């Protein structure tokens, strides 16, 4: 699923949801990544975890292809 998000101060984002992951890319350059297998409530942003570098890169490519 692909969702367009707007939050305050003109910041927008796109959220890509796969079976396991939710990746959010914000227009201010920030990113969020949630692992629904281990964190279905999306409490822990794992975007900066080095163990998720390849996953994050793949989701970035998927999002770019859909926008």
N, CA, C and O atoms as CSV, one atom per row, in Angstrom:
chain,resi,resn,atom,element,x,y,z
A,1,UNK,N,N,0.843,-1.173,0.000
A,1,UNK,CA,C,0.000,0.000,0.000
A,1,UNK,C,C,0.888,1.236,0.000
A,1,UNK,O,O,1.917,1.271,0.674
A,2,UNK,N,N,0.493,2.228,-0.744
A,2,UNK,CA,C,1.207,3.499,-0.816
A,2,UNK,C,C,0.268,4.592,-0.330
A,2,UNK,O,O,-0.866,4.696,-0.798
A,3,UNK,N,N,0.741,5.409,0.612
A,3,UNK,CA,C,-0.073,6.462,1.194
A,3,UNK,C,C,0.691,7.771,1.169
A,3,UNK,O,O,1.889,7.799,1.452
A,4,UNK,N,N,0.001,8.864,0.828
A,4,UNK,CA,C,0.582,10.206,0.906
A,4,UNK,C,C,0.159,10.811,2.238
A,4,UNK,O,O,-1.019,10.762,2.595
A,5,UNK,N,N,1.116,11.383,2.979
A,5,UNK,CA,C,0.884,11.893,4.329
A,5,UNK,C,C,1.257,13.375,4.375
A,5,UNK,O,O,2.250,13.789,3.777
A,6,UNK,N,N,0.463,14.161,5.082
A,6,UNK,CA,C,0.789,15.563,5.322
A,6,UNK,C,C,0.803,15.796,6.822
A,6,UNK,O,O,-0.117,15.392,7.533
A,7,UNK,N,N,1.857,16.452,7.297
A,7,UNK,CA,C,1.891,16.848,8.702
A,7,UNK,C,C,2.206,18.335,8.756
A,7,UNK,O,O,2.402,18.954,7.710
A,8,UNK,N,N,2.259,18.908,9.912
A,8,UNK,CA,C,2.432,20.346,10.071
A,8,UNK,C,C,3.648,20.921,9.378
A,8,UNK,O,O,4.564,20.196,8.990
A,9,UNK,N,N,3.645,22.230,9.229
A,9,UNK,CA,C,4.759,23.005,8.663
A,9,UNK,C,C,5.096,22.617,7.229
A,9,UNK,O,O,6.244,22.754,6.808
A,10,UNK,N,N,4.111,22.136,6.475
A,10,UNK,CA,C,4.318,21.822,5.069
A,10,UNK,C,C,5.129,20.565,4.798
A,10,UNK,O,O,5.541,20.343,3.659
A,11,UNK,N,N,5.366,19.749,5.791
A,11,UNK,CA,C,6.118,18.514,5.599
A,11,UNK,C,C,5.157,17.435,5.111
A,11,UNK,O,O,4.108,17.199,5.710
A,12,UNK,N,N,5.532,16.792,4.022
A,12,UNK,CA,C,4.731,15.697,3.482
A,12,UNK,C,C,5.589,14.443,3.415
A,12,UNK,O,O,6.813,14.495,3.540
A,13,UNK,N,N,4.930,13.339,3.220
A,13,UNK,CA,C,5.662,12.087,3.122
A,13,UNK,C,C,4.887,11.048,2.358
A,13,UNK,O,O,3.695,11.196,2.090
A,14,UNK,N,N,5.589,9.999,2.014
A,14,UNK,CA,C,4.981,8.843,1.384
A,14,UNK,C,C,5.298,7.631,2.244
A,14,UNK,O,O,6.435,7.433,2.671
A,15,UNK,N,N,4.277,6.828,2.489
A,15,UNK,CA,C,4.420,5.613,3.275
A,15,UNK,C,C,4.207,4.412,2.367
A,15,UNK,O,O,3.213,4.338,1.644
A,16,UNK,N,N,5.135,3.482,2.409
A,16,UNK,CA,C,5.028,2.239,1.655
A,16,UNK,C,C,4.904,1.105,2.652
A,16,UNK,O,O,5.772,0.925,3.506
A,17,UNK,N,N,3.826,0.336,2.547
A,17,UNK,CA,C,3.583,-0.784,3.468
A,17,UNK,C,C,3.682,-2.085,2.703
A,17,UNK,O,O,2.971,-2.298,1.720
A,18,UNK,N,N,4.575,-2.961,3.161
A,18,UNK,CA,C,4.662,-4.311,2.619
A,18,UNK,C,C,4.094,-5.251,3.679
A,18,UNK,O,O,3.606,-4.798,4.715
A,19,UNK,N,N,4.155,-6.541,3.427
A,19,UNK,CA,C,3.642,-7.497,4.404
A,19,UNK,C,C,4.361,-7.361,5.747
A,19,UNK,O,O,3.751,-7.491,6.809
A,20,UNK,N,N,5.662,-7.097,5.681
A,20,UNK,CA,C,6.447,-7.014,6.920
A,20,UNK,C,C,6.762,-5.585,7.365
A,20,UNK,O,O,6.766,-5.306,8.564
A,21,UNK,N,N,7.023,-4.685,6.430
A,21,UNK,CA,C,7.603,-3.382,6.749
A,21,UNK,C,C,6.670,-2.214,6.436
A,21,UNK,O,O,5.812,-2.309,5.558
A,22,UNK,N,N,6.851,-1.103,7.172
A,22,UNK,CA,C,6.318,0.196,6.775
A,22,UNK,C,C,7.512,1.139,6.694
A,22,UNK,O,O,8.262,1.310,7.655
A,23,UNK,N,N,7.670,1.749,5.510
A,23,UNK,CA,C,8.732,2.720,5.272
A,23,UNK,C,C,8.068,4.059,4.984
A,23,UNK,O,O,7.162,4.139,4.155
A,24,UNK,N,N,8.512,5.107,5.663
A,24,UNK,CA,C,7.987,6.446,5.447
A,24,UNK,C,C,9.150,7.365,5.089
A,24,UNK,O,O,10.125,7.466,5.835
A,25,UNK,N,N,9.040,8.032,3.947
A,25,UNK,CA,C,10.032,9.007,3.507
A,25,UNK,C,C,9.396,10.390,3.593
A,25,UNK,O,O,8.389,10.656,2.937
A,26,UNK,N,N,9.982,11.269,4.402
A,26,UNK,CA,C,9.458,12.614,4.608
A,26,UNK,C,C,10.167,13.618,3.720
A,26,UNK,O,O,11.339,13.442,3.387
A,27,UNK,N,N,9.460,14.669,3.336
A,27,UNK,CA,C,10.026,15.696,2.463
A,27,UNK,C,C,11.155,16.475,3.134
A,27,UNK,O,O,11.930,17.138,2.444
A,28,UNK,N,N,11.264,16.413,4.447
A,28,UNK,CA,C,12.362,17.092,5.145
A,28,UNK,C,C,13.617,16.219,5.231
A,28,UNK,O,O,14.598,16.595,5.872
A,29,UNK,N,N,13.578,15.050,4.579
A,29,UNK,CA,C,14.742,14.158,4.543
A,29,UNK,C,C,14.744,13.076,5.601
A,29,UNK,O,O,15.570,12.165,5.544
A,30,UNK,N,N,13.853,13.149,6.555
A,30,UNK,CA,C,13.776,12.109,7.582
A,30,UNK,C,C,13.111,10.859,7.034
A,30,UNK,O,O,12.374,10.913,6.049
A,31,UNK,N,N,13.377,9.739,7.681
A,31,UNK,CA,C,12.789,8.462,7.276
A,31,UNK,C,C,12.399,7.672,8.523
A,31,UNK,O,O,12.986,7.822,9.595
A,32,UNK,N,N,11.400,6.835,8.342
A,32,UNK,CA,C,10.978,5.921,9.400
A,32,UNK,C,C,10.851,4.532,8.796
A,32,UNK,O,O,10.450,4.380,7.642
A,33,UNK,N,N,11.195,3.527,9.581
A,33,UNK,CA,C,11.072,2.140,9.159
A,33,UNK,C,C,10.591,1.330,10.349
A,33,UNK,O,O,11.182,1.373,11.428
A,34,UNK,N,N,9.505,0.588,10.137
A,34,UNK,CA,C,8.931,-0.229,11.204
A,34,UNK,C,C,8.813,-1.674,10.731
A,34,UNK,O,O,8.370,-1.942,9.615
A,35,UNK,N,N,9.214,-2.596,11.595
A,35,UNK,CA,C,9.185,-4.025,11.324
A,35,UNK,C,C,7.943,-4.617,11.997
A,35,UNK,O,O,7.918,-4.815,13.211
A,36,UNK,N,N,6.927,-4.892,11.200
A,36,UNK,CA,C,5.663,-5.372,11.759
A,36,UNK,C,C,5.746,-6.788,12.304
A,36,UNK,O,O,4.887,-7.182,13.092
A,37,UNK,N,N,6.746,-7.565,11.914
A,37,UNK,CA,C,6.919,-8.896,12.508
A,37,UNK,C,C,7.303,-8.779,13.985
A,37,UNK,O,O,6.863,-9.580,14.810
A,38,UNK,N,N,8.114,-7.788,14.310
A,38,UNK,CA,C,8.624,-7.627,15.668
A,38,UNK,C,C,8.020,-6.448,16.427
A,38,UNK,O,O,8.185,-6.339,17.641
A,39,UNK,N,N,7.325,-5.574,15.717
A,39,UNK,CA,C,6.787,-4.355,16.324
A,39,UNK,C,C,5.504,-3.936,15.599
A,39,UNK,O,O,5.492,-2.913,14.914
A,40,UNK,N,N,4.433,-4.710,15.741
A,40,UNK,CA,C,3.203,-4.406,15.010
A,40,UNK,C,C,2.569,-3.068,15.390
A,40,UNK,O,O,1.770,-2.526,14.626
A,41,UNK,N,N,2.910,-2.537,16.549
A,41,UNK,CA,C,2.372,-1.253,16.979
A,41,UNK,C,C,3.165,-0.052,16.486
A,41,UNK,O,O,2.792,1.091,16.754
A,42,UNK,N,N,4.254,-0.299,15.770
A,42,UNK,CA,C,5.127,0.755,15.241
A,42,UNK,C,C,5.630,1.680,16.347
A,42,UNK,O,O,5.498,2.901,16.260
A,43,UNK,N,N,6.203,1.083,17.378
A,43,UNK,CA,C,6.750,1.859,18.482
A,43,UNK,C,C,8.221,2.199,18.280
A,43,UNK,O,O,8.705,3.196,18.815
A,44,UNK,N,N,8.942,1.373,17.507
A,44,UNK,CA,C,10.400,1.541,17.386
A,44,UNK,C,C,10.799,1.763,15.930
A,44,UNK,O,O,10.688,0.860,15.101
A,45,UNK,N,N,11.260,2.966,15.633
A,45,UNK,CA,C,11.751,3.298,14.298
A,45,UNK,C,C,13.144,2.685,14.138
A,45,UNK,O,O,14.073,3.060,14.853
A,46,UNK,N,N,13.290,1.746,13.202
A,46,UNK,CA,C,14.565,1.039,13.015
A,46,UNK,C,C,15.294,1.494,11.746
A,46,UNK,O,O,16.147,0.774,11.226
A,47,UNK,N,N,14.958,2.679,11.255
A,47,UNK,CA,C,15.566,3.177,10.014
A,47,UNK,C,C,17.073,3.371,10.123
A,47,UNK,O,O,17.777,3.231,9.123
A,48,UNK,N,N,17.577,3.684,11.289
A,48,UNK,CA,C,19.016,3.927,11.439
A,48,UNK,C,C,19.783,2.699,11.907
A,48,UNK,O,O,20.997,2.769,12.097
A,49,UNK,N,N,19.103,1.584,12.097
A,49,UNK,CA,C,19.754,0.348,12.526
A,49,UNK,C,C,20.548,-0.232,11.355
A,49,UNK,O,O,19.958,-0.540,10.319
A,50,UNK,N,N,21.861,-0.388,11.488
A,50,UNK,CA,C,22.679,-0.907,10.387
A,50,UNK,C,C,22.208,-2.269,9.866
A,50,UNK,O,O,22.456,-2.600,8.706
A,51,UNK,N,N,21.549,-3.044,10.685
A,51,UNK,CA,C,21.054,-4.356,10.252
A,51,UNK,C,C,19.956,-4.230,9.196
A,51,UNK,O,O,19.645,-5.202,8.507
A,52,UNK,N,N,19.370,-3.041,9.064
A,52,UNK,CA,C,18.277,-2.838,8.116
A,52,UNK,C,C,18.681,-2.035,6.879
A,52,UNK,O,O,17.815,-1.594,6.123
A,53,UNK,N,N,19.968,-1.843,6.667
A,53,UNK,CA,C,20.443,-1.031,5.542
A,53,UNK,C,C,19.939,-1.555,4.203
A,53,UNK,O,O,19.446,-0.775,3.388
A,54,UNK,N,N,20.051,-2.843,3.962
A,54,UNK,CA,C,19.615,-3.414,2.680
A,54,UNK,C,C,18.092,-3.331,2.531
A,54,UNK,O,O,17.589,-3.039,1.446
A,55,UNK,N,N,17.371,-3.584,3.601
A,55,UNK,CA,C,15.909,-3.490,3.569
A,55,UNK,C,C,15.484,-2.069,3.251
A,55,UNK,O,O,14.609,-1.852,2.413
A,56,UNK,N,N,16.095,-1.105,3.912
A,56,UNK,CA,C,15.766,0.302,3.688
A,56,UNK,C,C,16.050,0.704,2.242
A,56,UNK,O,O,15.238,1.391,1.622
A,57,UNK,N,N,17.181,0.290,1.705
A,57,UNK,CA,C,17.529,0.612,0.319
A,57,UNK,C,C,16.518,0.012,-0.657
A,57,UNK,O,O,16.113,0.668,-1.616
A,58,UNK,N,N,16.115,-1.222,-0.415
A,58,UNK,CA,C,15.128,-1.866,-1.280
A,58,UNK,C,C,13.782,-1.172,-1.239
A,58,UNK,O,O,13.139,-1.004,-2.275
A,59,UNK,N,N,13.348,-0.768,-0.058
A,59,UNK,CA,C,12.076,-0.066,0.072
A,59,UNK,C,C,12.136,1.319,-0.560
A,59,UNK,O,O,11.151,1.777,-1.140
A,60,UNK,N,N,13.277,1.988,-0.454
A,60,UNK,CA,C,13.453,3.283,-1.123
A,60,UNK,C,C,13.288,3.121,-2.635
A,60,UNK,O,O,12.631,3.936,-3.283
A,61,UNK,N,N,13.884,2.071,-3.189
A,61,UNK,CA,C,13.752,1.816,-4.639
A,61,UNK,C,C,12.303,1.531,-5.010
A,61,UNK,O,O,11.806,2.040,-6.015
A,62,UNK,N,N,11.628,0.722,-4.206
A,62,UNK,CA,C,10.226,0.410,-4.487
A,62,UNK,C,C,9.363,1.668,-4.443
A,62,UNK,O,O,8.498,1.860,-5.297
A,63,UNK,N,N,9.597,2.516,-3.457
A,63,UNK,CA,C,8.823,3.745,-3.347
A,63,UNK,C,C,9.089,4.658,-4.537
A,63,UNK,O,O,8.154,5.231,-5.098
A,64,UNK,N,N,10.339,4.799,-4.924
A,64,UNK,CA,C,10.685,5.667,-6.063
A,64,UNK,C,C,10.014,5.163,-7.347
A,64,UNK,O,O,9.599,5.965,-8.184
A,65,UNK,N,N,9.909,3.863,-7.502
A,65,UNK,CA,C,9.280,3.285,-8.710
A,65,UNK,C,C,7.777,3.519,-8.739
A,65,UNK,O,O,7.177,3.493,-9.814
A,66,UNK,N,N,7.154,3.748,-7.589
A,66,UNK,CA,C,5.700,3.920,-7.511
A,66,UNK,C,C,5.257,5.367,-7.504
A,66,UNK,O,O,4.067,5.644,-7.659
A,67,UNK,N,N,6.180,6.294,-7.329
A,67,UNK,CA,C,5.801,7.712,-7.241
A,67,UNK,C,C,5.830,8.377,-8.576
A,67,UNK,O,O,5.538,9.568,-8.678
